[in-house]
mmCIF file of C-alpha atoms and ligand atoms in Angstrom:
data_model
loop_
_atom_site.group_PDB
_atom_site.id
_atom_site.type_symbol
_atom_site.label_atom_id
_atom_site.label_comp_id
_atom_site.label_asym_id
_atom_site.label_seq_id
_atom_site.Cartn_x
_atom_site.Cartn_y
_atom_site.Cartn_z
ATOM 1 C CA MET A 1262 3.938 10.514 -1.583
ATOM 2 C CA ILE A 1263 5.139 9.145 -4.735
ATOM 3 C CA ASN A 1264 7.684 11.857 -6.575
ATOM 4 C CA HIS A 1265 7.722 12.028 -10.242
ATOM 5 C CA GLN A 1266 10.239 13.602 -11.548
ATOM 6 C CA SER A 1267 11.558 14.779 -15.528
ATOM 7 C CA LEU A 1268 14.802 15.210 -15.810
ATOM 8 C CA ALA A 1269 15.175 16.644 -19.325
ATOM 9 C CA THR A 1270 17.788 15.325 -21.409
ATOM 10 C CA ARG A 1271 19.354 16.639 -24.280
ATOM 11 C CA ARG A 1272 19.752 14.026 -27.652
ATOM 12 C CA SER A 1273 20.362 14.684 -30.970
ATOM 13 C CA GLY A 1274 19.187 18.211 -30.463
ATOM 14 C CA PHE A 1275 16.025 17.767 -29.101
ATOM 15 C CA LEU A 1276 15.201 17.871 -25.784
ATOM 16 C CA MET A 1277 13.910 14.907 -24.320
ATOM 17 C CA ILE A 1278 11.917 14.648 -21.321
ATOM 18 C CA ARG A 1279 12.836 11.511 -18.633
ATOM 19 C CA LYS A 1280 10.249 9.989 -16.440
ATOM 20 C CA SER A 1281 12.097 8.901 -13.265
ATOM 21 C CA VAL A 1282 10.666 7.815 -9.804
ATOM 22 C CA SER A 1283 13.079 7.107 -7.141
ATOM 23 C CA ALA A 1284 12.894 5.432 -3.689
ATOM 24 C CA SER A 1285 15.419 4.729 -0.875
ATOM 25 C CA ALA A 1286 15.037 2.201 2.336
ATOM 26 C CA PRO A 1287 17.448 1.307 4.975
ATOM 27 C CA GLY A 1288 19.362 -2.013 6.213
ATOM 28 C CA LYS A 1289 19.281 -3.613 9.081
ATOM 29 C CA ILE A 1290 20.284 -5.490 12.283
ATOM 30 C CA ILE A 1291 18.257 -7.873 14.390
ATOM 31 C CA LEU A 1292 19.009 -7.827 18.144
ATOM 32 C CA SER A 1293 17.381 -11.409 18.666
ATOM 33 C CA GLY A 1294 15.571 -13.762 17.622
ATOM 34 C CA GLU A 1295 17.448 -14.464 14.457
ATOM 35 C CA HIS A 1296 17.291 -18.391 12.987
ATOM 36 C CA PHE A 1297 14.631 -19.011 15.893
ATOM 37 C CA VAL A 1298 12.171 -16.298 13.730
ATOM 38 C CA VAL A 1299 12.560 -18.706 10.644
ATOM 39 C CA HIS A 1300 10.945 -21.439 12.822
ATOM 40 C CA GLY A 1301 8.253 -19.484 14.475
ATOM 41 C CA SER A 1302 10.006 -17.757 17.794
ATOM 42 C CA TYR A 1303 9.994 -13.820 18.167
ATOM 43 C CA SER A 1304 12.708 -11.804 16.550
ATOM 44 C CA VAL A 1305 13.696 -7.678 16.974
ATOM 45 C CA ALA A 1306 15.193 -5.877 14.106
ATOM 46 C CA ALA A 1307 15.904 -2.070 13.566
ATOM 47 C CA ALA A 1308 16.561 -0.029 10.698
ATOM 48 C CA ILE A 1309 20.235 1.643 10.159
ATOM 49 C CA ASN A 1310 21.598 4.648 9.202
ATOM 50 C CA LYS A 1311 23.241 3.147 5.789
ATOM 51 C CA ARG A 1312 20.202 3.407 2.757
ATOM 52 C CA VAL A 1313 20.126 1.570 -0.455
ATOM 53 C CA LEU A 1314 18.421 4.121 -3.645
ATOM 54 C CA VAL A 1315 17.031 2.653 -6.630
ATOM 55 C CA LYS A 1316 15.648 5.372 -9.708
ATOM 56 C CA ALA A 1317 12.840 3.718 -11.611
ATOM 57 C CA SER A 1318 13.765 5.648 -14.918
ATOM 58 C CA ASP A 1319 12.625 5.339 -19.422
ATOM 59 C CA THR A 1320 14.923 3.840 -21.409
ATOM 60 C CA GLU A 1321 15.017 3.185 -25.405
ATOM 61 C CA GLY A 1322 16.515 -0.198 -25.020
ATOM 62 C CA LYS A 1323 16.046 -3.602 -23.407
ATOM 63 C CA SER A 1324 14.450 -2.851 -19.290
ATOM 64 C CA ARG A 1325 17.587 -3.217 -17.623
ATOM 65 C CA ILE A 1326 19.295 -3.428 -14.519
ATOM 66 C CA VAL A 1327 22.654 -1.131 -13.633
ATOM 67 C CA SER A 1328 24.943 -0.023 -10.249
ATOM 68 C CA GLU A 1329 28.345 1.253 -9.846
ATOM 69 C CA ASN A 1330 30.205 -1.681 -11.594
ATOM 70 C CA GLU A 1331 27.239 -4.139 -13.446
ATOM 71 C CA ALA A 1332 25.076 -3.882 -15.895
ATOM 72 C CA SER A 1333 22.448 -6.916 -16.459
ATOM 73 C CA ASN A 1334 19.863 -6.723 -18.985
ATOM 74 C CA LEU A 1335 16.035 -8.296 -16.720
ATOM 75 C CA SER A 1336 15.093 -10.931 -18.901
ATOM 76 C CA THR A 1337 18.480 -12.368 -18.517
ATOM 77 C CA ASP A 1338 19.080 -15.052 -16.013
ATOM 78 C CA ASP A 1339 22.631 -14.342 -15.711
ATOM 79 C CA GLY A 1340 22.181 -14.909 -11.260
ATOM 80 C CA ASN A 1341 23.032 -10.510 -11.202
ATOM 81 C CA PHE A 1342 20.312 -8.409 -8.963
ATOM 82 C CA ARG A 1343 18.260 -11.801 -8.030
ATOM 83 C CA ALA A 1344 16.674 -9.576 -5.847
ATOM 84 C CA ILE A 1345 15.804 -6.472 -8.016
ATOM 85 C CA LYS A 1346 14.918 -8.726 -11.320
ATOM 86 C CA SER A 1347 12.364 -11.268 -8.790
ATOM 87 C CA VAL A 1348 10.472 -8.126 -7.529
ATOM 88 C CA ALA A 1349 10.063 -5.806 -11.314
ATOM 89 C CA ARG A 1350 9.196 -9.213 -12.732
ATOM 90 C CA THR A 1351 6.659 -9.642 -10.035
ATOM 91 C CA ILE A 1352 5.139 -6.164 -10.287
ATOM 92 C CA ILE A 1353 5.062 -6.640 -14.532
ATOM 93 C CA SER A 1354 3.246 -9.875 -13.626
ATOM 94 C CA ARG A 1355 1.029 -8.658 -11.531
ATOM 95 C CA TYR A 1356 0.249 -5.001 -12.390
ATOM 96 C CA ASP A 1357 1.628 -4.674 -16.752
ATOM 97 C CA SER A 1358 -0.138 -8.140 -17.880
ATOM 98 C CA GLU A 1359 1.334 -7.030 -21.470
ATOM 99 C CA GLU A 1360 4.896 -6.435 -20.425
ATOM 100 C CA LYS A 1361 4.997 -2.556 -22.430
ATOM 101 C CA ALA A 1362 6.987 -1.042 -19.756
ATOM 102 C CA ARG A 1363 10.365 -0.582 -20.059
ATOM 103 C CA PHE A 1364 12.807 1.105 -17.890
ATOM 104 C CA GLU A 1365 16.112 1.653 -16.279
ATOM 105 C CA LEU A 1366 16.781 0.712 -12.717
ATOM 106 C CA SER A 1367 19.734 2.469 -11.050
ATOM 107 C CA VAL A 1368 20.888 1.034 -7.692
ATOM 108 C CA ALA A 1369 23.161 2.897 -5.280
ATOM 109 C CA SER A 1370 24.143 1.414 -2.172
ATOM 110 C CA GLU A 1371 25.862 2.174 1.127
ATOM 111 C CA ILE A 1372 25.629 -1.658 2.557
ATOM 112 C CA PRO A 1373 27.945 -4.246 1.658
ATOM 113 C CA PRO A 1374 25.962 -7.296 -0.003
ATOM 114 C CA GLY A 1375 26.079 -10.589 2.440
ATOM 115 C CA SER A 1376 27.288 -9.159 4.814
ATOM 116 C CA GLY A 1377 24.166 -9.477 7.403
ATOM 117 C CA LEU A 1378 22.965 -5.827 6.668
ATOM 118 C CA GLY A 1379 19.639 -6.246 4.991
ATOM 119 C CA SER A 1380 20.987 -5.439 1.500
ATOM 120 C CA SER A 1381 19.108 -7.717 -0.439
ATOM 121 C CA ALA A 1382 15.766 -6.229 2.000
ATOM 122 C CA ALA A 1383 17.035 -2.867 1.347
ATOM 123 C CA VAL A 1384 17.192 -3.009 -2.340
ATOM 124 C CA ALA A 1385 13.882 -5.022 -2.928
ATOM 125 C CA VAL A 1386 11.706 -2.819 -0.844
ATOM 126 C CA ALA A 1387 12.906 0.313 -2.488
ATOM 127 C CA THR A 1388 13.127 -1.315 -6.489
ATOM 128 C CA ALA A 1389 9.560 -2.158 -5.496
ATOM 129 C CA ALA A 1390 8.982 0.997 -4.044
ATOM 130 C CA ALA A 1391 10.641 3.339 -7.359
ATOM 131 C CA LEU A 1392 9.303 0.614 -10.129
ATOM 132 C CA SER A 1393 5.676 1.022 -8.938
ATOM 133 C CA GLY A 1394 5.827 4.594 -8.568
ATOM 134 C CA TYR A 1395 7.230 4.645 -12.103
ATOM 135 C CA LEU A 1396 4.513 2.664 -13.418
ATOM 136 C CA GLY A 1397 1.744 5.001 -12.009
ATOM 137 C CA LEU A 1398 0.683 2.171 -9.167
ATOM 138 C CA SER A 1399 0.126 3.290 -6.147
ATOM 139 C CA LEU A 1400 0.535 0.451 -3.726
ATOM 140 C CA SER A 1401 -0.057 0.179 -0.033
ATOM 141 C CA LYS A 1402 3.360 -0.563 1.925
ATOM 142 C CA LYS A 1403 1.603 -4.015 2.953
ATOM 143 C CA GLU A 1404 1.225 -5.095 -0.602
ATOM 144 C CA ILE A 1405 5.444 -3.480 -1.370
ATOM 145 C CA SER A 1406 6.438 -6.026 1.611
ATOM 146 C CA GLU A 1407 4.523 -8.696 -0.069
ATOM 147 C CA ILE A 1408 6.504 -7.612 -3.293
ATOM 148 C CA ALA A 1409 9.776 -6.909 -1.432
ATOM 149 C CA PHE A 1410 9.161 -10.933 0.008
ATOM 150 C CA GLU A 1411 9.171 -12.468 -2.910
ATOM 151 C CA GLY A 1412 12.806 -10.974 -3.724
ATOM 152 C CA GLU A 1413 13.696 -12.044 -0.704
ATOM 153 C CA LYS A 1414 12.617 -15.600 -1.442
ATOM 154 C CA SER A 1415 14.688 -15.874 -4.685
ATOM 155 C CA VAL A 1416 17.439 -14.588 -2.964
ATOM 156 C CA HIS A 1417 17.392 -16.778 0.808
ATOM 157 C CA GLY A 1418 15.197 -19.422 -0.481
ATOM 158 C CA ASN A 1419 13.468 -19.773 2.756
ATOM 159 C CA PRO A 1420 13.105 -16.219 4.705
ATOM 160 C CA SER A 1421 10.583 -15.531 7.616
ATOM 161 C CA GLY A 1422 9.965 -11.865 5.966
ATOM 162 C CA LEU A 1423 11.915 -9.832 8.942
ATOM 163 C CA ASP A 1424 14.525 -8.159 6.762
ATOM 164 C CA ASN A 1425 11.987 -6.493 4.440
ATOM 165 C CA GLN A 1426 9.401 -5.527 7.045
ATOM 166 C CA ALA A 1427 12.634 -3.828 9.168
ATOM 167 C CA CYS A 1428 13.589 -2.409 5.661
ATOM 168 C CA LEU A 1429 9.603 -1.097 4.527
ATOM 169 C CA TYR A 1430 9.042 0.413 8.362
ATOM 170 C CA GLY A 1431 12.257 1.633 10.169
ATOM 171 C CA GLY A 1432 13.061 2.061 13.660
ATOM 172 C CA LEU A 1433 12.595 -1.216 15.799
ATOM 173 C CA VAL A 1434 10.278 -3.691 15.422
ATOM 174 C CA LEU A 1435 9.082 -6.741 17.259
ATOM 175 C CA PHE A 1436 8.497 -9.485 14.613
ATOM 176 C CA LYS A 1437 6.638 -13.009 14.637
ATOM 177 C CA LYS A 1438 6.403 -15.052 11.308
ATOM 178 C CA GLY A 1439 2.549 -14.525 9.993
ATOM 179 C CA ASN A 1440 1.829 -11.449 12.299
ATOM 180 C CA GLU A 1441 1.795 -7.781 12.030
ATOM 181 C CA VAL A 1442 5.039 -5.936 12.941
ATOM 182 C CA GLU A 1443 4.981 -4.728 16.169
ATOM 183 C CA ARG A 1444 6.743 -1.036 16.226
ATOM 184 C CA ILE A 1445 8.265 -0.197 19.354
ATOM 185 C CA SER A 1446 9.239 3.351 20.254
ATOM 186 C CA LEU A 1447 12.147 4.188 22.480
ATOM 187 C CA THR A 1448 11.975 6.701 25.098
ATOM 188 C CA SER A 1449 15.728 7.312 25.325
ATOM 189 C CA PRO A 1450 17.085 6.671 21.792
ATOM 190 C CA PHE A 1451 21.000 4.919 22.310
ATOM 191 C CA HIS A 1452 23.523 4.122 19.143
ATOM 192 C CA LEU A 1453 24.985 0.423 18.645
ATOM 193 C CA LEU A 1454 28.477 -0.318 17.097
ATOM 194 C CA VAL A 1455 27.968 -2.239 13.923
ATOM 195 C CA VAL A 1456 31.446 -4.371 12.607
ATOM 196 C CA TYR A 1457 31.532 -6.134 9.501
ATOM 197 C CA SER A 1458 33.595 -8.957 9.568
ATOM 198 C CA GLY A 1459 34.575 -8.581 5.522
ATOM 199 C CA LYS A 1460 33.585 -12.577 5.154
ATOM 200 C CA LYS A 1461 30.742 -12.707 2.977
ATOM 201 C CA ARG A 1462 28.400 -15.355 3.474
ATOM 202 C CA SER A 1463 25.090 -17.267 1.877
ATOM 203 C CA THR A 1464 22.266 -16.667 4.268
ATOM 204 C CA GLY A 1465 20.276 -19.769 2.893
ATOM 205 C CA LYS A 1466 23.072 -21.907 3.304
ATOM 206 C CA LEU A 1467 22.910 -21.014 6.999
ATOM 207 C CA VAL A 1468 18.862 -21.150 7.317
ATOM 208 C CA ARG A 1469 19.107 -24.916 5.664
ATOM 209 C CA ARG A 1470 22.370 -26.512 7.860
ATOM 210 C CA VAL A 1471 19.608 -24.912 11.204
ATOM 211 C CA GLY A 1472 16.744 -26.720 9.698
ATOM 212 C CA GLU A 1473 19.192 -29.807 9.904
ATOM 213 C CA LYS A 1474 20.313 -29.111 13.263
ATOM 214 C CA ARG A 1475 16.676 -28.819 14.610
ATOM 215 C CA GLU A 1476 15.711 -31.621 12.915
ATOM 216 C CA ARG A 1477 18.367 -33.481 14.868
ATOM 217 C CA PHE A 1478 17.922 -32.457 18.430
ATOM 218 C CA PRO A 1479 14.326 -31.134 18.044
ATOM 219 C CA ASN A 1480 13.528 -30.842 21.418
ATOM 220 C CA TYR A 1481 16.952 -29.075 22.764
ATOM 221 C CA PHE A 1482 15.748 -26.822 19.941
ATOM 222 C CA LEU A 1483 12.880 -25.902 20.506
ATOM 223 C CA ARG A 1484 13.492 -25.218 24.079
ATOM 224 C CA LEU A 1485 15.941 -22.911 22.476
ATOM 225 C CA ALA A 1486 13.144 -21.340 20.107
ATOM 226 C CA THR A 1487 10.790 -20.127 23.235
ATOM 227 C CA SER A 1488 13.770 -18.866 25.190
ATOM 228 C CA ALA A 1489 14.935 -16.733 22.099
ATOM 229 C CA SER A 1490 11.694 -15.829 21.928
ATOM 230 C CA GLY A 1491 11.479 -14.503 25.366
ATOM 231 C CA ILE A 1492 15.123 -12.840 25.288
ATOM 232 C CA SER A 1493 12.731 -11.079 22.105
ATOM 233 C CA PHE A 1494 10.563 -9.442 24.661
ATOM 234 C CA GLU A 1495 13.002 -8.177 27.205
ATOM 235 C CA VAL A 1496 15.539 -6.513 24.548
ATOM 236 C CA ALA A 1497 12.628 -5.196 23.007
ATOM 237 C CA LYS A 1498 11.542 -3.961 26.709
ATOM 238 C CA TYR A 1499 15.643 -2.729 27.663
ATOM 239 C CA CYS A 1500 15.599 -0.842 23.854
ATOM 240 C CA LYS A 1501 12.720 0.734 24.658
ATOM 241 C CA SER A 1502 13.729 2.193 27.706
ATOM 242 C CA GLY A 1503 17.179 2.341 27.247
ATOM 243 C CA ASP A 1504 19.020 0.360 29.074
ATOM 244 C CA LEU A 1505 22.631 -0.659 27.400
ATOM 245 C CA GLU A 1506 23.852 -2.945 29.839
ATOM 246 C CA LYS A 1507 20.966 -4.907 30.033
ATOM 247 C CA LEU A 1508 20.744 -5.215 26.649
ATOM 248 C CA GLY A 1509 24.563 -6.258 25.944
ATOM 249 C CA SER A 1510 24.159 -9.168 28.397
ATOM 250 C CA LEU A 1511 21.006 -10.020 26.543
ATOM 251 C CA PHE A 1512 23.567 -10.366 23.152
ATOM 252 C CA THR A 1513 26.117 -12.100 25.103
ATOM 253 C CA THR A 1514 23.578 -14.623 25.714
ATOM 254 C CA SER A 1515 22.116 -15.024 22.075
ATOM 255 C CA GLN A 1516 24.891 -15.056 20.569
ATOM 256 C CA ALA A 1517 25.629 -18.352 23.084
ATOM 257 C CA GLN A 1518 22.398 -19.412 21.791
ATOM 258 C CA LEU A 1519 23.560 -19.241 17.854
ATOM 259 C CA SER A 1520 26.673 -20.804 18.447
ATOM 260 C CA TRP A 1521 25.509 -23.839 19.408
ATOM 261 C CA ILE A 1522 23.091 -23.345 16.525
ATOM 262 C CA GLY A 1523 26.468 -23.243 14.194
ATOM 263 C CA VAL A 1524 26.104 -20.039 12.768
ATOM 264 C CA SER A 1525 29.090 -18.370 14.674
ATOM 265 C CA THR A 1526 32.674 -19.465 13.368
ATOM 266 C CA GLU A 1527 36.234 -19.183 15.121
ATOM 267 C CA PHE A 1528 36.981 -16.155 13.575
ATOM 268 C CA ILE A 1529 33.541 -14.033 14.793
ATOM 269 C CA ASP A 1530 34.270 -15.244 18.344
ATOM 270 C CA ASP A 1531 37.475 -13.765 18.210
ATOM 271 C CA LEU A 1532 36.049 -10.777 16.837
ATOM 272 C CA ILE A 1533 33.144 -11.180 19.777
ATOM 273 C CA GLU A 1534 36.029 -11.205 22.424
ATOM 274 C CA SER A 1535 38.006 -8.639 20.739
ATOM 275 C CA VAL A 1536 35.254 -5.983 20.918
ATOM 276 C CA CYS A 1537 34.681 -7.187 24.176
ATOM 277 C CA GLU A 1538 37.881 -6.049 25.949
ATOM 278 C CA SER A 1539 36.995 -2.756 26.295
ATOM 279 C CA ASP A 1540 35.214 -1.782 29.393
ATOM 280 C CA GLU A 1541 33.210 -0.229 27.461
ATOM 281 C CA VAL A 1542 31.467 -2.594 26.131
ATOM 282 C CA PHE A 1543 28.798 -4.140 27.335
ATOM 283 C CA GLY A 1544 28.227 -7.331 25.163
ATOM 284 C CA ALA A 1545 27.717 -8.348 21.389
ATOM 285 C CA LYS A 1546 26.551 -11.048 18.964
ATOM 286 C CA ILE A 1547 25.927 -11.795 15.784
ATOM 287 C CA THR A 1548 23.105 -9.683 13.873
ATOM 288 C CA GLY A 1549 21.719 -11.898 10.884
ATOM 289 C CA ALA A 1550 22.745 -15.702 9.705
ATOM 290 C CA GLY A 1551 25.982 -15.509 10.697
ATOM 291 C CA GLY A 1552 28.730 -17.915 9.260
ATOM 292 C CA GLY A 1553 30.337 -14.239 8.981
ATOM 293 C CA GLY A 1554 28.843 -11.286 8.218
ATOM 294 C CA SER A 1555 28.539 -8.722 10.671
ATOM 295 C CA ILE A 1556 28.373 -8.181 14.753
ATOM 296 C CA ILE A 1557 26.794 -5.750 16.720
ATOM 297 C CA ALA A 1558 27.677 -4.475 20.228
ATOM 298 C CA ALA A 1559 26.008 -2.566 23.540
ATOM 299 C CA VAL A 1560 28.671 0.549 24.198
ATOM 300 C CA LYS A 1561 28.300 2.849 27.171
ATOM 301 C CA ARG A 1562 26.854 5.989 26.397
ATOM 302 C CA GLY A 1563 29.071 8.603 25.270
ATOM 303 C CA TYR A 1564 31.982 6.326 24.060
ATOM 304 C CA GLU A 1565 30.929 4.325 21.108
ATOM 305 C CA ASP A 1566 33.005 6.845 18.758
ATOM 306 C CA VAL A 1567 36.488 5.868 21.340
ATOM 307 C CA VAL A 1568 35.327 1.964 20.141
ATOM 308 C CA LEU A 1569 34.725 2.620 16.994
ATOM 309 C CA CYS A 1570 38.218 4.207 16.264
ATOM 310 C CA ARG A 1571 39.630 1.332 18.010
ATOM 311 C CA VAL A 1572 38.216 -1.866 16.270
ATOM 312 C CA SER A 1573 37.853 0.141 12.826
ATOM 313 C CA LYS A 1574 41.789 0.036 12.758
ATOM 314 C CA ARG A 1575 41.277 -4.032 12.261
ATOM 315 C CA PHE A 1576 38.197 -3.767 10.745
ATOM 316 C CA PRO A 1577 37.238 -0.802 8.464
ATOM 317 C CA VAL A 1578 33.833 -1.333 7.455
ATOM 318 C CA SER A 1579 32.663 -0.417 10.713
ATOM 319 C CA PHE A 1580 30.544 2.174 12.464
ATOM 320 C CA VAL A 1581 28.056 3.651 15.122
ATOM 321 C CA THR A 1582 24.329 3.609 13.850
ATOM 322 C CA GLU A 1583 21.415 5.172 15.713
ATOM 323 C CA ILE A 1584 17.807 3.708 15.223
ATOM 324 C CA PRO A 1585 15.985 6.143 12.319
ATOM 325 C CA GLN A 1586 12.674 5.559 12.722
ATOM 326 C CA GLU A 1587 11.997 6.048 8.722
ATOM 327 C CA GLY A 1588 12.226 3.123 6.565
ATOM 328 C CA LEU A 1589 11.177 3.441 2.952
ATOM 329 C CA ARG A 1590 11.534 7.250 1.298
ATOM 330 C CA TRP A 1591 10.452 8.530 -1.830
ATOM 331 C CA GLU A 1592 13.570 10.917 -2.891
ATOM 332 C CA LYS A 1593 14.481 13.554 -5.212
ATOM 333 C CA ASN A 1594 16.122 12.076 -7.997
ATOM 334 C CA GLN A 1595 19.988 11.871 -7.177
ATOM 335 C CA MET A 1596 21.637 9.480 -9.461
ATOM 336 C CA SER A 1597 20.686 11.593 -13.154
HETATM 337 O O1 PMV B 1908 19.351 -11.267 6.067
HETATM 338 P P1 PMV B 1908 20.583 -11.938 6.684
HETATM 339 O O2 PMV B 1908 21.838 -12.257 6.787
HETATM 340 O O3 PMV B 1908 21.003 -10.653 8.193
HETATM 341 O O4 PMV B 1908 19.699 -12.793 8.015
HETATM 342 C C1 PMV B 1908 18.644 -12.919 8.025
HETATM 343 C C2 PMV B 1908 18.111 -13.357 9.431
HETATM 344 C C3 PMV B 1908 17.320 -14.631 9.209
HETATM 345 O O5 PMV B 1908 16.811 -15.072 10.377
HETATM 346 C C4 PMV B 1908 19.251 -15.853 9.696
HETATM 347 C C5 PMV B 1908 16.697 -15.616 8.058
HETATM 348 C C6 PMV B 1908 15.501 -14.697 8.404
HETATM 349 O O6 PMV B 1908 14.485 -14.776 6.844
HETATM 350 O O7 PMV B 1908 14.392 -14.388 9.297
#
């Protein structure tokens, strides 16, 4: 249900009615199959408990985007807000042919950009929903997903579409390029530890580097890609039953594959080793494109906060997440 809200603001003694629509979407983690998913493998991803909120509202000036730290006009190509601008331009070109609409898109995010936690996908999904709602369009989830995918392309070049599906639908999803996502229900819900290394990186560059590796080693790559699909089916199975020990050991196998395709770094290897020092940690891996970014770890039930407390001393952007079932959400305005 679209939540149209009118904000009453006082300007020059007149009471102005400001129309606005807000939507939010969660970030995501990838549990298996990242990179190989670009080449046709199955992958498993899940929503996290950190969200991006986008509010579309009236403006008297040019259409623009604002966040806590930056502002930029929609028509300016200054490299800022690429995903949001691409989504907004796609919506305008498809649905508002005369380009009459004037709006401000305000963004508030709990997800560090470039961390591999789905910041650009979440922002693209929330923007597509908030802006289409603001323009009075009632788009299906499939249409929102397609538009968000355009935003992802403008940032990452050749994405698989996994990120925007995970952020849109929430929960745990099994994904293969070109197929409908399959939502996996969890019979014994669990938590995972997420640690941001603090090292930003470019997904597009890493995806290109893996593409080069595939060209040099086509047969070996194919075998790894097939095995990545197998790992994804197992990951889906053990997530469903909540078997964290098995999940942890699959994370370790998956990490070895990601290392071979060249997306781990010494820093990330050391981080994984130090997280796995505790007996309560069953295994850890990169989540997302790698090259820095974030890792996830499967931790024995009941010990998540103990491990978090130890890890956050060196890596302050660490948290424990459940797998929230909710993806895209229409919001009451919070940023007026
Ligand atoms: O958005 P990131 O950095 O978490 O990585 C996306 C996952 C990749 O498999 C590397 C790329 C893709 O489009 O699936």
